[in-house]
Amino acid sequence: MDRNDVVALLGLLLMAGGLVFVYWPLALIVPGALLVALGVTGARRGGD
């Protein structure tokens, strides 16, 4: 885990925390959609 991973993780946590306080269903929808997109992208590349 390098510095960019830590920065991205902190950004994701801050964004998720902000979504919880503003509109809590978005806190589930947005990360869920991102994870689905990440999974599809990984599957296209032939990852495990």
PDB file of N, CA and C in Angstrom:
ATOM      1  N   MET A   1       0.858  -1.173   0.000  1.00  0.00           N
ATOM      2  CA  MET A   1       0.000   0.000   0.000  1.00  0.00           C
ATOM      3  C   MET A   1       0.903   1.234   0.000  1.00  0.00           C
ATOM      4  N   ASP A   2       0.756   2.034  -1.053  1.00  0.00           N
ATOM      5  CA  ASP A   2       1.588   3.231  -1.136  1.00  0.00           C
ATOM      6  C   ASP A   2       0.783   4.475  -0.758  1.00  0.00           C
ATOM      7  N   ARG A   3       1.409   5.613  -0.903  1.00  0.00           N
ATOM      8  CA  ARG A   3       0.808   6.878  -0.482  1.00  0.00           C
ATOM      9  C   ARG A   3      -0.473   7.184  -1.253  1.00  0.00           C
ATOM     10  N   ASN A   4      -0.502   6.880  -2.545  1.00  0.00           N
ATOM     11  CA  ASN A   4      -1.701   7.143  -3.343  1.00  0.00           C
ATOM     12  C   ASN A   4      -2.891   6.316  -2.861  1.00  0.00           C
ATOM     13  N   ASP A   5      -2.640   5.079  -2.446  1.00  0.00           N
ATOM     14  CA  ASP A   5      -3.718   4.245  -1.912  1.00  0.00           C
ATOM     15  C   ASP A   5      -4.288   4.843  -0.630  1.00  0.00           C
ATOM     16  N   VAL A   6      -3.415   5.331   0.231  1.00  0.00           N
ATOM     17  CA  VAL A   6      -3.857   5.929   1.491  1.00  0.00           C
ATOM     18  C   VAL A   6      -4.672   7.189   1.229  1.00  0.00           C
ATOM     19  N   VAL A   7      -4.208   8.025   0.304  1.00  0.00           N
ATOM     20  CA  VAL A   7      -4.928   9.253  -0.031  1.00  0.00           C
ATOM     21  C   VAL A   7      -6.301   8.918  -0.611  1.00  0.00           C
ATOM     22  N   ALA A   8      -6.360   7.942  -1.501  1.00  0.00           N
ATOM     23  CA  ALA A   8      -7.635   7.546  -2.097  1.00  0.00           C
ATOM     24  C   ALA A   8      -8.581   6.976  -1.042  1.00  0.00           C
ATOM     25  N   LEU A   9      -8.062   6.186  -0.125  1.00  0.00           N
ATOM     26  CA  LEU A   9      -8.889   5.613   0.934  1.00  0.00           C
ATOM     27  C   LEU A   9      -9.434   6.694   1.857  1.00  0.00           C
ATOM     28  N   LEU A  10      -8.588   7.646   2.229  1.00  0.00           N
ATOM     29  CA  LEU A  10      -9.050   8.752   3.065  1.00  0.00           C
ATOM     30  C   LEU A  10     -10.106   9.583   2.347  1.00  0.00           C
ATOM     31  N   GLY A  11      -9.896   9.833   1.078  1.00  0.00           N
ATOM     32  CA  GLY A  11     -10.884  10.578   0.304  1.00  0.00           C
ATOM     33  C   GLY A  11     -12.217   9.851   0.241  1.00  0.00           C
ATOM     34  N   LEU A  12     -12.178   8.535   0.053  1.00  0.00           N
ATOM     35  CA  LEU A  12     -13.404   7.747   0.007  1.00  0.00           C
ATOM     36  C   LEU A  12     -14.123   7.774   1.350  1.00  0.00           C
ATOM     37  N   LEU A  13     -13.369   7.671   2.436  1.00  0.00           N
ATOM     38  CA  LEU A  13     -13.980   7.720   3.765  1.00  0.00           C
ATOM     39  C   LEU A  13     -14.605   9.080   4.049  1.00  0.00           C
ATOM     40  N   LEU A  14     -13.910  10.147   3.678  1.00  0.00           N
ATOM     41  CA  LEU A  14     -14.463  11.484   3.880  1.00  0.00           C
ATOM     42  C   LEU A  14     -15.715  11.695   3.036  1.00  0.00           C
ATOM     43  N   MET A  15     -15.684  11.222   1.797  1.00  0.00           N
ATOM     44  CA  MET A  15     -16.845  11.361   0.924  1.00  0.00           C
ATOM     45  C   MET A  15     -18.023  10.559   1.477  1.00  0.00           C
ATOM     46  N   ALA A  16     -17.773   9.348   1.920  1.00  0.00           N
ATOM     47  CA  ALA A  16     -18.844   8.517   2.472  1.00  0.00           C
ATOM     48  C   ALA A  16     -19.408   9.137   3.747  1.00  0.00           C
ATOM     49  N   GLY A  17     -18.539   9.681   4.593  1.00  0.00           N
ATOM     50  CA  GLY A  17     -19.009  10.354   5.805  1.00  0.00           C
ATOM     51  C   GLY A  17     -19.868  11.559   5.488  1.00  0.00           C
ATOM     52  N   GLY A  18     -19.477  12.323   4.501  1.00  0.00           N
ATOM     53  CA  GLY A  18     -20.273  13.479   4.094  1.00  0.00           C
ATOM     54  C   GLY A  18     -21.617  13.071   3.532  1.00  0.00           C
ATOM     55  N   LEU A  19     -21.645  11.988   2.769  1.00  0.00           N
ATOM     56  CA  LEU A  19     -22.912  11.514   2.209  1.00  0.00           C
ATOM     57  C   LEU A  19     -23.849  11.005   3.295  1.00  0.00           C
ATOM     58  N   VAL A  20     -23.295  10.401   4.342  1.00  0.00           N
ATOM     59  CA  VAL A  20     -24.134   9.902   5.433  1.00  0.00           C
ATOM     60  C   VAL A  20     -24.858  11.062   6.103  1.00  0.00           C
ATOM     61  N   PHE A  21     -24.148  12.169   6.322  1.00  0.00           N
ATOM     62  CA  PHE A  21     -24.757  13.297   7.012  1.00  0.00           C
ATOM     63  C   PHE A  21     -25.691  14.097   6.113  1.00  0.00           C
ATOM     64  N   VAL A  22     -25.477  14.081   4.805  1.00  0.00           N
ATOM     65  CA  VAL A  22     -26.316  14.859   3.901  1.00  0.00           C
ATOM     66  C   VAL A  22     -27.534  14.044   3.469  1.00  0.00           C
ATOM     67  N   TYR A  23     -27.315  12.869   2.933  1.00  0.00           N
ATOM     68  CA  TYR A  23     -28.400  12.055   2.398  1.00  0.00           C
ATOM     69  C   TYR A  23     -27.962  10.603   2.490  1.00  0.00           C
ATOM     70  N   TRP A  24     -28.405   9.905   3.529  1.00  0.00           N
ATOM     71  CA  TRP A  24     -27.841   8.600   3.852  1.00  0.00           C
ATOM     72  C   TRP A  24     -28.030   7.527   2.795  1.00  0.00           C
ATOM     73  N   PRO A  25     -29.109   7.478   1.992  1.00  0.00           N
ATOM     74  CA  PRO A  25     -29.156   6.429   0.963  1.00  0.00           C
ATOM     75  C   PRO A  25     -28.043   6.553  -0.076  1.00  0.00           C
ATOM     76  N   LEU A  26     -27.609   7.788  -0.352  1.00  0.00           N
ATOM     77  CA  LEU A  26     -26.498   7.957  -1.298  1.00  0.00           C
ATOM     78  C   LEU A  26     -25.215   7.339  -0.768  1.00  0.00           C
ATOM     79  N   ALA A  27     -25.096   7.251   0.556  1.00  0.00           N
ATOM     80  CA  ALA A  27     -23.907   6.651   1.151  1.00  0.00           C
ATOM     81  C   ALA A  27     -23.810   5.168   0.816  1.00  0.00           C
ATOM     82  N   LEU A  28     -24.909   4.554   0.455  1.00  0.00           N
ATOM     83  CA  LEU A  28     -24.887   3.157   0.027  1.00  0.00           C
ATOM     84  C   LEU A  28     -24.878   3.027  -1.489  1.00  0.00           C
ATOM     85  N   ILE A  29     -25.589   3.908  -2.170  1.00  0.00           N
ATOM     86  CA  ILE A  29     -25.732   3.806  -3.619  1.00  0.00           C
ATOM     87  C   ILE A  29     -24.426   4.129  -4.341  1.00  0.00           C
ATOM     88  N   VAL A  30     -23.795   5.235  -3.976  1.00  0.00           N
ATOM     89  CA  VAL A  30     -22.592   5.679  -4.688  1.00  0.00           C
ATOM     90  C   VAL A  30     -21.440   4.687  -4.535  1.00  0.00           C
ATOM     91  N   PRO A  31     -21.058   4.296  -3.307  1.00  0.00           N
ATOM     92  CA  PRO A  31     -19.974   3.303  -3.212  1.00  0.00           C
ATOM     93  C   PRO A  31     -20.350   1.963  -3.845  1.00  0.00           C
ATOM     94  N   GLY A  32     -21.620   1.569  -3.755  1.00  0.00           N
ATOM     95  CA  GLY A  32     -22.046   0.321  -4.390  1.00  0.00           C
ATOM     96  C   GLY A  32     -21.864   0.365  -5.894  1.00  0.00           C
ATOM     97  N   ALA A  33     -22.250   1.482  -6.493  1.00  0.00           N
ATOM     98  CA  ALA A  33     -22.085   1.628  -7.941  1.00  0.00           C
ATOM     99  C   ALA A  33     -20.612   1.640  -8.325  1.00  0.00           C
ATOM    100  N   LEU A  34     -19.792   2.292  -7.515  1.00  0.00           N
ATOM    101  CA  LEU A  34     -18.352   2.315  -7.796  1.00  0.00           C
ATOM    102  C   LEU A  34     -17.750   0.920  -7.689  1.00  0.00           C
ATOM    103  N   LEU A  35     -18.169   0.148  -6.688  1.00  0.00           N
ATOM    104  CA  LEU A  35     -17.643  -1.207  -6.533  1.00  0.00           C
ATOM    105  C   LEU A  35     -18.088  -2.112  -7.682  1.00  0.00           C
ATOM    106  N   VAL A  36     -19.326  -1.951  -8.140  1.00  0.00           N
ATOM    107  CA  VAL A  36     -19.790  -2.736  -9.284  1.00  0.00           C
ATOM    108  C   VAL A  36     -18.971  -2.386 -10.519  1.00  0.00           C
ATOM    109  N   ALA A  37     -18.754  -1.091 -10.746  1.00  0.00           N
ATOM    110  CA  ALA A  37     -17.957  -0.667 -11.902  1.00  0.00           C
ATOM    111  C   ALA A  37     -16.529  -1.194 -11.800  1.00  0.00           C
ATOM    112  N   LEU A  38     -15.969  -1.171 -10.606  1.00  0.00           N
ATOM    113  CA  LEU A  38     -14.621  -1.685 -10.397  1.00  0.00           C
ATOM    114  C   LEU A  38     -14.568  -3.188 -10.666  1.00  0.00           C
ATOM    115  N   GLY A  39     -15.583  -3.916 -10.213  1.00  0.00           N
ATOM    116  CA  GLY A  39     -15.635  -5.356 -10.458  1.00  0.00           C
ATOM    117  C   GLY A  39     -15.756  -5.687 -11.935  1.00  0.00           C
ATOM    118  N   VAL A  40     -16.583  -4.926 -12.650  1.00  0.00           N
ATOM    119  CA  VAL A  40     -16.741  -5.158 -14.087  1.00  0.00           C
ATOM    120  C   VAL A  40     -15.440  -4.863 -14.813  1.00  0.00           C
ATOM    121  N   THR A  41     -14.789  -3.768 -14.442  1.00  0.00           N
ATOM    122  CA  THR A  41     -13.519  -3.412 -15.071  1.00  0.00           C
ATOM    123  C   THR A  41     -12.460  -4.480 -14.804  1.00  0.00           C
ATOM    124  N   GLY A  42     -12.402  -4.966 -13.569  1.00  0.00           N
ATOM    125  CA  GLY A  42     -11.448  -6.017 -13.234  1.00  0.00           C
ATOM    126  C   GLY A  42     -11.729  -7.306 -13.979  1.00  0.00           C
ATOM    127  N   ALA A  43     -13.002  -7.637 -14.154  1.00  0.00           N
ATOM    128  CA  ALA A  43     -13.358  -8.860 -14.880  1.00  0.00           C
ATOM    129  C   ALA A  43     -12.995  -8.746 -16.355  1.00  0.00           C
ATOM    130  N   ARG A  44     -13.155  -7.565 -16.918  1.00  0.00           N
ATOM    131  CA  ARG A  44     -12.792  -7.369 -18.328  1.00  0.00           C
ATOM    132  C   ARG A  44     -11.294  -7.545 -18.542  1.00  0.00           C
ATOM    133  N   ARG A  45     -10.525  -7.152 -17.548  1.00  0.00           N
ATOM    134  CA  ARG A  45      -9.066  -7.273 -17.669  1.00  0.00           C
ATOM    135  C   ARG A  45      -8.586  -8.685 -17.383  1.00  0.00           C
ATOM    136  N   GLY A  46      -9.479  -9.554 -16.939  1.00  0.00           N
ATOM    137  CA  GLY A  46      -9.097 -10.933 -16.662  1.00  0.00           C
ATOM    138  C   GLY A  46      -8.445 -11.106 -15.307  1.00  0.00           C
ATOM    139  N   GLY A  47      -8.765 -10.232 -14.371  1.00  0.00           N
ATOM    140  CA  GLY A  47      -8.208 -10.349 -13.023  1.00  0.00           C
ATOM    141  C   GLY A  47      -8.848 -11.477 -12.253  1.00  0.00           C
ATOM    142  N   ASP A  48      -8.260 -11.803 -11.078  1.00  0.00           N
ATOM    143  CA  ASP A  48      -8.827 -12.900 -10.313  1.00  0.00           C
ATOM    144  C   ASP A  48      -9.915 -12.467  -9.436  1.00  0.00           C
TER     145      ASP A  48
END
